[in-house]
Each structure stands twice: as C-alpha cells, then as structure tokens.
C-alpha cells in the first residue's frame, strides 16, 4: 500500500518569543531557519492521499486550512515543498493490514506572519489531546 502524507513544518519555539530575539544590530532576528535546521519544529498533517499529488521540491502550493475551534480564523497562505522522507511501515504479524510505503512531503510557509498564531493553536490542540 502507498500513502502520501503532506506535513506542514512549524517552528516550535517553546520558550522563545521571536519578537524578543534581537540580532547584533538591534533589529528583530528571524530565528525560524536556524531552529528548523537544528530540529526544533513541529509538523501538522494537512492531507493524506493514496496517489502521488505530484509535488516537487521547490514547488509552491496555496494552503487554505482551519485549525482549532470556530473562534479561530482560518489560515490562507503559500507554502513551498522543502523535502521528502520515505518510510516503510511494516504490519505486525498479528494484524491483517498490508505494509505501508509512505512518502512524507514537507512544506514550509513562505510568509512567516502566521507562525506565532499557528504555534499557539498547535500547542493548544496538543495540550487538549493529552
């Protein structure tokens, strides 16, 4: 069985308010790229398909997504495919399910304006699921 999963990468600054981080020149510093490279991020599954959606690294897509409650405004933003990860998920011998070959497609938002709001909603959703 094949499965294509599209994941949105959202930097997860647990104790960092990016507006408070200053570069040496005193201006706000964009720490998102640094944190993503060091592995400090969360992912949110946007979609799962049983066919190849045909997205290539560097290609941009438009995302219209609603997370949280009806009080939370929907997100509309452009994202870029940054990388792929291939996974094999073998079935357990006790299960009758087939093995899964999964290709995870990672996206990153082009504009970083919504990242703080995304992180807050993800944090709230994760804490309510525990």
Short mmCIF file of N, CA, C and O in Angstrom, two decimals:
data_model
loop_
_atom_site.label_atom_id
_atom_site.label_comp_id
_atom_site.label_asym_id
_atom_site.label_seq_id
_atom_site.Cartn_x
_atom_site.Cartn_y
_atom_site.Cartn_z
N UNK A 1 0.84 -1.17 0.00
CA UNK A 1 0.00 0.00 0.00
C UNK A 1 0.89 1.25 0.00
O UNK A 1 1.88 1.31 0.70
N UNK A 2 0.52 2.24 -0.83
CA UNK A 2 1.23 3.51 -0.89
C UNK A 2 0.43 4.57 -0.17
O UNK A 2 -0.80 4.56 -0.20
N UNK A 3 1.13 5.49 0.46
CA UNK A 3 0.47 6.59 1.15
C UNK A 3 1.35 7.83 1.02
O UNK A 3 2.55 7.78 1.26
N UNK A 4 0.75 8.93 0.60
CA UNK A 4 1.43 10.21 0.51
C UNK A 4 0.86 11.13 1.58
O UNK A 4 -0.34 11.36 1.62
N UNK A 5 1.73 11.63 2.46
CA UNK A 5 1.30 12.47 3.56
C UNK A 5 1.95 13.83 3.40
O UNK A 5 3.17 13.93 3.22
N UNK A 6 1.14 14.89 3.45
CA UNK A 6 1.67 16.24 3.36
C UNK A 6 1.70 16.86 4.75
O UNK A 6 0.67 16.93 5.42
N UNK A 7 2.89 17.25 5.19
CA UNK A 7 3.11 17.79 6.52
C UNK A 7 3.57 19.24 6.41
O UNK A 7 4.45 19.56 5.61
N UNK A 8 2.99 20.11 7.23
CA UNK A 8 3.44 21.49 7.32
C UNK A 8 4.41 21.59 8.49
O UNK A 8 4.09 21.17 9.60
N UNK A 9 5.59 22.13 8.24
CA UNK A 9 6.61 22.30 9.27
C UNK A 9 6.40 23.65 9.93
O UNK A 9 6.36 24.68 9.27
N UNK A 10 6.24 23.63 11.25
CA UNK A 10 6.03 24.86 12.02
C UNK A 10 7.09 24.91 13.11
O UNK A 10 7.16 24.02 13.94
N UNK A 11 7.95 25.94 13.09
CA UNK A 11 8.96 26.06 14.16
C UNK A 11 8.29 26.09 15.52
O UNK A 11 7.28 26.75 15.70
N UNK A 12 8.84 25.35 16.47
CA UNK A 12 8.25 25.32 17.81
C UNK A 12 9.23 25.92 18.80
O UNK A 12 10.11 25.26 19.31
N UNK A 13 9.08 27.20 19.02
CA UNK A 13 9.92 27.91 19.97
C UNK A 13 9.21 27.84 21.32
O UNK A 13 8.33 28.63 21.60
N UNK A 14 9.58 26.86 22.12
CA UNK A 14 8.88 26.64 23.38
C UNK A 14 8.97 27.83 24.32
O UNK A 14 8.01 28.25 24.90
N UNK A 15 10.17 28.36 24.46
CA UNK A 15 10.36 29.45 25.41
C UNK A 15 10.88 30.72 24.74
O UNK A 15 11.41 31.59 25.40
N UNK A 16 10.73 30.80 23.43
CA UNK A 16 11.29 31.95 22.71
C UNK A 16 10.17 32.71 22.02
O UNK A 16 9.39 32.14 21.28
N UNK A 17 10.09 33.99 22.30
CA UNK A 17 9.20 34.87 21.56
C UNK A 17 10.08 35.51 20.49
O UNK A 17 10.98 36.28 20.82
N UNK A 18 9.82 35.20 19.21
CA UNK A 18 10.72 35.65 18.15
C UNK A 18 10.79 37.16 18.09
O UNK A 18 11.79 37.71 17.62
N UNK A 19 9.78 37.87 18.56
CA UNK A 19 9.83 39.33 18.55
C UNK A 19 10.83 39.86 19.57
O UNK A 19 11.30 40.99 19.47
N UNK A 20 11.16 39.06 20.58
CA UNK A 20 12.11 39.49 21.61
C UNK A 20 13.55 39.16 21.26
O UNK A 20 14.47 39.62 21.92
N UNK A 21 13.77 38.34 20.22
CA UNK A 21 15.13 37.96 19.85
C UNK A 21 15.69 39.05 18.96
O UNK A 21 15.11 39.41 17.95
N UNK A 22 16.83 39.61 19.34
CA UNK A 22 17.44 40.71 18.60
C UNK A 22 18.77 40.27 18.00
O UNK A 22 19.55 39.55 18.63
N UNK A 23 19.01 40.68 16.79
CA UNK A 23 20.31 40.46 16.15
C UNK A 23 21.30 41.45 16.74
O UNK A 23 20.95 42.32 17.52
N UNK A 24 22.56 41.32 16.33
CA UNK A 24 23.60 42.20 16.86
C UNK A 24 23.33 43.66 16.54
O UNK A 24 23.73 44.54 17.29
N UNK A 25 22.63 43.93 15.42
CA UNK A 25 22.36 45.32 15.06
C UNK A 25 21.13 45.88 15.78
O UNK A 25 20.71 47.00 15.55
N UNK A 26 20.49 45.08 16.66
CA UNK A 26 19.35 45.54 17.42
C UNK A 26 18.00 45.31 16.78
O UNK A 26 16.97 45.51 17.39
N UNK A 27 17.98 44.86 15.53
CA UNK A 27 16.72 44.57 14.84
C UNK A 27 16.23 43.18 15.19
O UNK A 27 17.02 42.31 15.56
N UNK A 28 14.91 42.93 15.06
CA UNK A 28 14.41 41.59 15.32
C UNK A 28 15.09 40.59 14.40
O UNK A 28 15.33 40.86 13.23
N UNK A 29 15.42 39.43 14.95
CA UNK A 29 16.15 38.41 14.20
C UNK A 29 15.19 37.31 13.78
O UNK A 29 14.33 36.88 14.56
N UNK A 30 15.31 36.84 12.55
CA UNK A 30 14.50 35.73 12.07
C UNK A 30 15.19 34.44 12.51
O UNK A 30 16.21 34.05 11.94
N UNK A 31 14.66 33.78 13.53
CA UNK A 31 15.30 32.58 14.06
C UNK A 31 14.67 31.32 13.50
O UNK A 31 15.09 30.23 13.83
N UNK A 32 13.67 31.44 12.65
CA UNK A 32 12.95 30.26 12.18
C UNK A 32 13.86 29.30 11.42
O UNK A 32 13.83 28.10 11.66
N UNK A 33 14.68 29.79 10.50
CA UNK A 33 15.54 28.90 9.72
C UNK A 33 16.54 28.20 10.61
O UNK A 33 16.73 26.99 10.52
N UNK A 34 17.15 28.91 11.54
CA UNK A 34 18.12 28.33 12.45
C UNK A 34 17.46 27.22 13.28
O UNK A 34 18.01 26.15 13.46
N UNK A 35 16.27 27.48 13.81
CA UNK A 35 15.60 26.50 14.65
C UNK A 35 15.18 25.28 13.84
O UNK A 35 15.23 24.16 14.33
N UNK A 36 14.73 25.47 12.60
CA UNK A 36 14.34 24.33 11.77
C UNK A 36 15.53 23.44 11.45
O UNK A 36 15.42 22.22 11.49
N UNK A 37 16.67 24.05 11.17
CA UNK A 37 17.87 23.26 10.87
C UNK A 37 18.28 22.45 12.09
O UNK A 37 18.67 21.30 11.98
N UNK A 38 18.16 23.03 13.28
CA UNK A 38 18.56 22.32 14.49
C UNK A 38 17.51 21.30 14.94
O UNK A 38 17.71 20.60 15.91
N UNK A 39 16.38 21.22 14.25
CA UNK A 39 15.39 20.21 14.56
C UNK A 39 14.34 20.64 15.55
O UNK A 39 13.62 19.82 16.08
N UNK A 40 14.22 21.93 15.83
CA UNK A 40 13.26 22.43 16.80
C UNK A 40 11.97 22.83 16.10
O UNK A 40 11.73 24.00 15.86
N UNK A 41 11.15 21.85 15.73
CA UNK A 41 9.94 22.16 15.00
C UNK A 41 8.87 21.10 15.27
O UNK A 41 9.15 20.03 15.78
N UNK A 42 7.64 21.44 14.92
CA UNK A 42 6.51 20.52 14.96
C UNK A 42 6.01 20.37 13.54
O UNK A 42 6.26 21.23 12.69
N UNK A 43 5.32 19.29 13.27
CA UNK A 43 4.68 19.15 11.97
C UNK A 43 3.18 18.92 12.18
O UNK A 43 2.77 18.37 13.19
N UNK A 44 2.42 19.39 11.23
CA UNK A 44 0.97 19.21 11.24
C UNK A 44 0.59 18.53 9.94
O UNK A 44 0.97 19.00 8.86
N UNK A 45 -0.15 17.44 10.03
CA UNK A 45 -0.59 16.74 8.82
C UNK A 45 -1.72 17.53 8.18
O UNK A 45 -2.74 17.80 8.81
N UNK A 46 -1.51 17.93 6.93
CA UNK A 46 -2.52 18.67 6.19
C UNK A 46 -3.39 17.75 5.35
O UNK A 46 -4.59 18.00 5.19
N UNK A 47 -2.79 16.69 4.79
CA UNK A 47 -3.55 15.81 3.91
C UNK A 47 -2.85 14.47 3.77
O UNK A 47 -1.64 14.37 3.95
N UNK A 48 -3.63 13.44 3.45
CA UNK A 48 -3.11 12.10 3.17
C UNK A 48 -3.79 11.61 1.90
O UNK A 48 -5.01 11.72 1.77
N UNK A 49 -2.99 11.08 0.98
CA UNK A 49 -3.51 10.62 -0.31
C UNK A 49 -3.06 9.20 -0.58
O UNK A 49 -2.01 8.77 -0.11
N UNK A 50 -3.82 8.49 -1.41
CA UNK A 50 -3.40 7.17 -1.87
C UNK A 50 -2.89 7.26 -3.31
O UNK A 50 -2.80 6.26 -4.01
N UNK A 51 -2.57 8.47 -3.74
CA UNK A 51 -1.98 8.71 -5.07
C UNK A 51 -0.91 9.79 -4.91
O UNK A 51 -0.89 10.54 -3.94
N UNK A 52 -0.02 9.85 -5.89
CA UNK A 52 1.05 10.85 -5.85
C UNK A 52 0.49 12.20 -6.26
O UNK A 52 0.03 12.36 -7.39
N UNK A 53 0.52 13.19 -5.36
CA UNK A 53 -0.01 14.51 -5.71
C UNK A 53 0.90 15.28 -6.67
O UNK A 53 0.53 16.35 -7.14
N UNK A 54 2.06 14.74 -6.98
CA UNK A 54 2.94 15.34 -7.98
C UNK A 54 3.66 16.60 -7.54
O UNK A 54 4.01 17.42 -8.37
N UNK A 55 3.89 16.76 -6.25
CA UNK A 55 4.59 17.95 -5.75
C UNK A 55 6.09 17.71 -5.78
O UNK A 55 6.58 16.69 -5.32
N UNK A 56 6.83 18.70 -6.31
CA UNK A 56 8.28 18.62 -6.40
C UNK A 56 8.91 19.59 -5.40
O UNK A 56 8.32 20.61 -5.07
N UNK A 57 10.13 19.27 -4.96
CA UNK A 57 10.86 20.17 -4.06
C UNK A 57 11.02 21.52 -4.74
O UNK A 57 11.37 21.61 -5.92
N UNK A 58 10.71 22.59 -4.00
CA UNK A 58 10.79 23.95 -4.52
C UNK A 58 9.48 24.46 -5.10
O UNK A 58 9.32 25.66 -5.31
N UNK A 59 8.52 23.58 -5.32
CA UNK A 59 7.22 23.98 -5.86
C UNK A 59 6.39 24.63 -4.77
O UNK A 59 6.41 24.21 -3.62
N UNK A 60 5.63 25.66 -5.13
CA UNK A 60 4.78 26.32 -4.13
C UNK A 60 3.34 25.88 -4.31
O UNK A 60 2.90 25.56 -5.41
N UNK A 61 2.63 25.85 -3.19
CA UNK A 61 1.21 25.49 -3.16
C UNK A 61 0.49 26.49 -2.26
O UNK A 61 1.08 27.08 -1.37
N UNK A 62 -0.80 26.66 -2.49
CA UNK A 62 -1.62 27.55 -1.68
C UNK A 62 -2.38 26.69 -0.68
O UNK A 62 -3.01 25.70 -1.05
N UNK A 63 -2.32 27.06 0.60
CA UNK A 63 -2.96 26.30 1.67
C UNK A 63 -4.14 27.11 2.22
O UNK A 63 -3.99 28.28 2.55
N UNK A 64 -5.29 26.48 2.29
CA UNK A 64 -6.46 27.03 2.98
C UNK A 64 -6.83 26.02 4.04
O UNK A 64 -7.30 24.93 3.73
N UNK A 65 -6.57 26.35 5.29
CA UNK A 65 -6.72 25.37 6.38
C UNK A 65 -7.37 26.03 7.57
O UNK A 65 -7.17 27.21 7.84
N UNK A 66 -8.14 25.26 8.31
CA UNK A 66 -8.75 25.76 9.54
C UNK A 66 -8.41 24.80 10.66
O UNK A 66 -8.72 23.61 10.59
N UNK A 67 -7.74 25.32 11.69
CA UNK A 67 -7.41 24.53 12.88
C UNK A 67 -8.11 25.14 14.06
O UNK A 67 -8.46 26.30 14.07
N UNK A 68 -8.23 24.36 15.10
CA UNK A 68 -8.77 24.87 16.35
C UNK A 68 -10.28 24.88 16.36
O UNK A 68 -10.93 24.01 15.78
N UNK A 69 -10.85 25.86 17.01
CA UNK A 69 -12.30 25.96 17.16
C UNK A 69 -12.86 26.94 16.13
O UNK A 69 -12.12 27.58 15.40
N UNK A 70 -14.17 27.09 16.13
CA UNK A 70 -14.81 28.01 15.18
C UNK A 70 -14.39 29.45 15.45
O UNK A 70 -14.49 30.31 14.59
N UNK A 71 -13.91 29.73 16.67
CA UNK A 71 -13.44 31.08 17.00
C UNK A 71 -12.11 31.42 16.34
O UNK A 71 -11.80 32.59 16.15
N UNK A 72 -11.31 30.39 15.99
CA UNK A 72 -10.02 30.61 15.35
C UNK A 72 -10.24 30.89 13.86
O UNK A 72 -10.99 30.18 13.19
N UNK A 73 -9.59 31.93 13.37
CA UNK A 73 -9.72 32.27 11.96
C UNK A 73 -8.96 31.26 11.11
O UNK A 73 -7.93 30.74 11.52
N UNK A 74 -9.46 30.98 9.89
CA UNK A 74 -8.74 30.06 9.00
C UNK A 74 -7.42 30.66 8.52
O UNK A 74 -7.23 31.88 8.53
N UNK A 75 -6.53 29.79 8.09
CA UNK A 75 -5.26 30.19 7.52
C UNK A 75 -5.34 30.11 6.01
O UNK A 75 -5.86 29.15 5.46
N UNK A 76 -4.81 31.08 5.32
CA UNK A 76 -4.65 31.08 3.88
C UNK A 76 -3.24 31.58 3.61
O UNK A 76 -2.93 32.74 3.90
N UNK A 77 -2.39 30.71 3.08
CA UNK A 77 -1.01 31.11 2.88
C UNK A 77 -0.34 30.23 1.83
O UNK A 77 -0.84 29.16 1.49
N UNK A 78 0.78 30.73 1.34
CA UNK A 78 1.58 30.00 0.37
C UNK A 78 2.64 29.20 1.12
O UNK A 78 3.22 29.67 2.10
N UNK A 79 2.88 27.97 0.66
CA UNK A 79 3.92 27.13 1.24
C UNK A 79 4.75 26.52 0.12
O UNK A 79 4.28 26.41 -1.02
N UNK A 80 5.97 26.14 0.46
CA UNK A 80 6.89 25.57 -0.52
C UNK A 80 7.29 24.17 -0.05
O UNK A 80 7.54 23.95 1.14
N UNK A 81 7.37 23.24 -1.00
CA UNK A 81 7.84 21.88 -0.70
C UNK A 81 9.33 21.97 -0.42
O UNK A 81 10.10 22.45 -1.26
N UNK A 82 9.74 21.52 0.77
CA UNK A 82 11.15 21.63 1.15
C UNK A 82 11.91 20.31 1.05
O UNK A 82 13.10 20.29 0.80
N UNK A 83 11.22 19.19 1.30
CA UNK A 83 11.91 17.89 1.25
C UNK A 83 10.90 16.75 1.29
O UNK A 83 9.71 16.96 1.56
N UNK A 84 11.40 15.56 1.04
CA UNK A 84 10.63 14.33 1.13
C UNK A 84 11.27 13.41 2.15
O UNK A 84 12.48 13.48 2.38
N UNK A 85 10.49 12.53 2.73
CA UNK A 85 11.03 11.44 3.55
C UNK A 85 10.27 10.18 3.18
O UNK A 85 9.03 10.18 3.13
N UNK A 86 10.98 9.12 2.92
CA UNK A 86 10.36 7.84 2.58
C UNK A 86 10.40 6.94 3.80
O UNK A 86 11.41 6.84 4.49
N UNK A 87 9.26 6.30 4.09
CA UNK A 87 9.15 5.44 5.26
C UNK A 87 8.52 4.11 4.86
O UNK A 87 7.66 4.07 3.98
N UNK A 88 8.94 3.06 5.51
CA UNK A 88 8.29 1.76 5.35
C UNK A 88 7.71 1.41 6.71
O UNK A 88 8.41 1.38 7.72
N UNK A 89 6.41 1.17 6.72
CA UNK A 89 5.72 0.82 7.96
C UNK A 89 5.23 -0.62 7.82
O UNK A 89 4.20 -0.87 7.18
N UNK A 90 5.99 -1.57 8.38
CA UNK A 90 5.58 -2.96 8.24
C UNK A 90 4.39 -3.28 9.14
O UNK A 90 4.23 -2.70 10.21
N UNK A 91 3.55 -4.17 8.67
CA UNK A 91 2.42 -4.59 9.51
C UNK A 91 2.95 -5.56 10.56
O UNK A 91 3.99 -6.19 10.40
N UNK A 92 2.21 -5.66 11.62
CA UNK A 92 2.55 -6.65 12.64
C UNK A 92 1.99 -7.99 12.20
O UNK A 92 0.95 -8.06 11.55
N UNK A 93 2.66 -9.04 12.57
CA UNK A 93 2.21 -10.36 12.16
C UNK A 93 0.80 -10.67 12.67
O UNK A 93 0.06 -11.42 12.06
N UNK A 94 0.43 -10.05 13.80
CA UNK A 94 -0.89 -10.31 14.37
C UNK A 94 -1.99 -9.53 13.66
O UNK A 94 -3.16 -9.78 13.88
N UNK A 95 -1.61 -8.56 12.80
CA UNK A 95 -2.60 -7.76 12.09
C UNK A 95 -2.75 -8.26 10.66
O UNK A 95 -1.82 -8.84 10.09
N UNK A 96 -3.89 -8.03 10.09
CA UNK A 96 -4.10 -8.44 8.70
C UNK A 96 -3.94 -7.27 7.74
O UNK A 96 -4.27 -7.38 6.57
N UNK A 97 -3.41 -6.15 8.22
CA UNK A 97 -3.20 -4.98 7.37
C UNK A 97 -1.95 -5.17 6.51
O UNK A 97 -1.00 -5.81 6.94
N UNK A 98 -1.91 -4.56 5.32
CA UNK A 98 -0.70 -4.64 4.50
C UNK A 98 0.38 -3.67 4.98
O UNK A 98 0.10 -2.73 5.71
N UNK A 99 1.63 -3.93 4.56
CA UNK A 99 2.70 -2.97 4.83
C UNK A 99 2.37 -1.66 4.12
O UNK A 99 1.64 -1.64 3.13
N UNK A 100 2.92 -0.55 4.65
CA UNK A 100 2.67 0.76 4.05
C UNK A 100 4.00 1.37 3.64
O UNK A 100 4.94 1.43 4.44
N UNK A 101 4.08 1.79 2.38
CA UNK A 101 5.20 2.59 1.91
C UNK A 101 4.70 4.01 1.88
O UNK A 101 3.80 4.36 1.12
N UNK A 102 5.25 4.85 2.76
CA UNK A 102 4.76 6.22 2.93
C UNK A 102 5.81 7.21 2.46
O UNK A 102 6.98 7.08 2.77
N UNK A 103 5.35 8.18 1.71
CA UNK A 103 6.20 9.30 1.32
C UNK A 103 5.63 10.53 2.00
O UNK A 103 4.48 10.90 1.78
N UNK A 104 6.45 11.13 2.86
CA UNK A 104 6.04 12.33 3.59
C UNK A 104 6.61 13.52 2.84
O UNK A 104 7.80 13.58 2.56
N UNK A 105 5.73 14.46 2.50
CA UNK A 105 6.11 15.67 1.77
C UNK A 105 6.05 16.83 2.76
O UNK A 105 4.98 17.11 3.30
N UNK A 106 7.17 17.47 3.00
CA UNK A 106 7.24 18.56 3.98
C UNK A 106 7.09 19.91 3.29
O UNK A 106 7.74 20.18 2.28
N UNK A 107 6.23 20.75 3.85
CA UNK A 107 6.01 22.10 3.36
C UNK A 107 6.44 23.09 4.43
O UNK A 107 6.36 22.80 5.62
N UNK A 108 6.85 24.27 3.98
CA UNK A 108 7.17 25.36 4.90
C UNK A 108 6.50 26.62 4.39
O UNK A 108 6.53 26.90 3.19
N UNK A 109 5.88 27.37 5.29
CA UNK A 109 5.20 28.61 4.91
C UNK A 109 6.19 29.62 4.36
O UNK A 109 7.29 29.78 4.90
N UNK A 110 5.80 30.30 3.28
CA UNK A 110 6.66 31.32 2.67
C UNK A 110 6.69 32.56 3.56
O UNK A 110 7.75 33.05 3.92
N UNK A 111 5.53 33.08 3.91
CA UNK A 111 5.43 34.23 4.81
C UNK A 111 5.37 33.71 6.24
O UNK A 111 4.60 32.82 6.55
N UNK A 112 6.16 34.28 7.10
CA UNK A 112 6.25 33.81 8.50
C UNK A 112 5.28 34.53 9.42
O UNK A 112 5.29 34.31 10.61
N UNK A 113 4.39 35.37 8.87
CA UNK A 113 3.48 36.18 9.68
C UNK A 113 2.57 35.35 10.58
O UNK A 113 2.27 35.75 11.70
N UNK A 114 2.10 34.21 10.10
CA UNK A 114 1.13 33.41 10.85
C UNK A 114 1.77 32.40 11.79
O UNK A 114 1.05 31.68 12.48
N UNK A 115 3.10 32.31 11.83
CA UNK A 115 3.74 31.25 12.60
C UNK A 115 3.41 31.31 14.09
O UNK A 115 3.18 30.28 14.72
N UNK A 116 3.39 32.49 14.67
CA UNK A 116 3.07 32.60 16.10
C UNK A 116 1.66 32.09 16.38
O UNK A 116 1.43 31.34 17.34
N UNK A 117 0.71 32.46 15.53
CA UNK A 117 -0.67 32.01 15.71
C UNK A 117 -0.77 30.49 15.48
O UNK A 117 -1.46 29.79 16.22
N UNK A 118 -0.06 29.97 14.48
CA UNK A 118 -0.05 28.52 14.22
C UNK A 118 0.50 27.77 15.43
O UNK A 118 -0.07 26.77 15.86
N UNK A 119 1.65 28.25 15.97
CA UNK A 119 2.25 27.57 17.13
C UNK A 119 1.30 27.56 18.31
O UNK A 119 1.17 26.57 19.01
N UNK A 120 0.63 28.67 18.54
CA UNK A 120 -0.29 28.75 19.67
C UNK A 120 -1.45 27.77 19.52
O UNK A 120 -1.82 27.08 20.47
N UNK A 121 -2.01 27.68 18.33
CA UNK A 121 -3.12 26.74 18.10
C UNK A 121 -2.63 25.30 18.21
O UNK A 121 -3.29 24.47 18.84
N UNK A 122 -1.45 24.99 17.65
CA UNK A 122 -0.90 23.64 17.77
C UNK A 122 -0.66 23.30 19.23
O UNK A 122 -1.01 22.21 19.68
N UNK A 123 -0.09 24.22 19.98
CA UNK A 123 0.17 24.00 21.41
C UNK A 123 -1.15 23.73 22.15
O UNK A 123 -1.25 22.82 22.95
N UNK A 124 -2.17 24.53 21.84
CA UNK A 124 -3.47 24.35 22.49
C UNK A 124 -4.12 23.02 22.11
O UNK A 124 -4.65 22.32 22.96
N UNK A 125 -4.05 22.66 20.83
CA UNK A 125 -4.63 21.39 20.38
C UNK A 125 -3.90 20.21 21.00
O UNK A 125 -4.52 19.23 21.40
N UNK A 126 -2.57 20.29 21.05
CA UNK A 126 -1.78 19.20 21.65
C UNK A 126 -2.06 19.04 23.13
O UNK A 126 -2.13 17.93 23.65
N UNK A 127 -2.23 20.15 23.84
CA UNK A 127 -2.49 20.05 25.28
C UNK A 127 -3.89 19.54 25.57
O UNK A 127 -4.12 18.85 26.55
N UNK A 128 -4.84 19.79 24.66
CA UNK A 128 -6.21 19.28 24.88
C UNK A 128 -6.32 17.80 24.50
O UNK A 128 -7.25 17.13 24.93
N UNK A 129 -5.36 17.27 23.71
CA UNK A 129 -5.40 15.86 23.32
C UNK A 129 -4.73 14.96 24.34
O UNK A 129 -4.77 13.76 24.21
N UNK A 130 -4.10 15.53 25.36
CA UNK A 130 -3.40 14.70 26.35
C UNK A 130 -4.33 14.21 27.41
O UNK A 130 -5.33 14.68 27.71
#
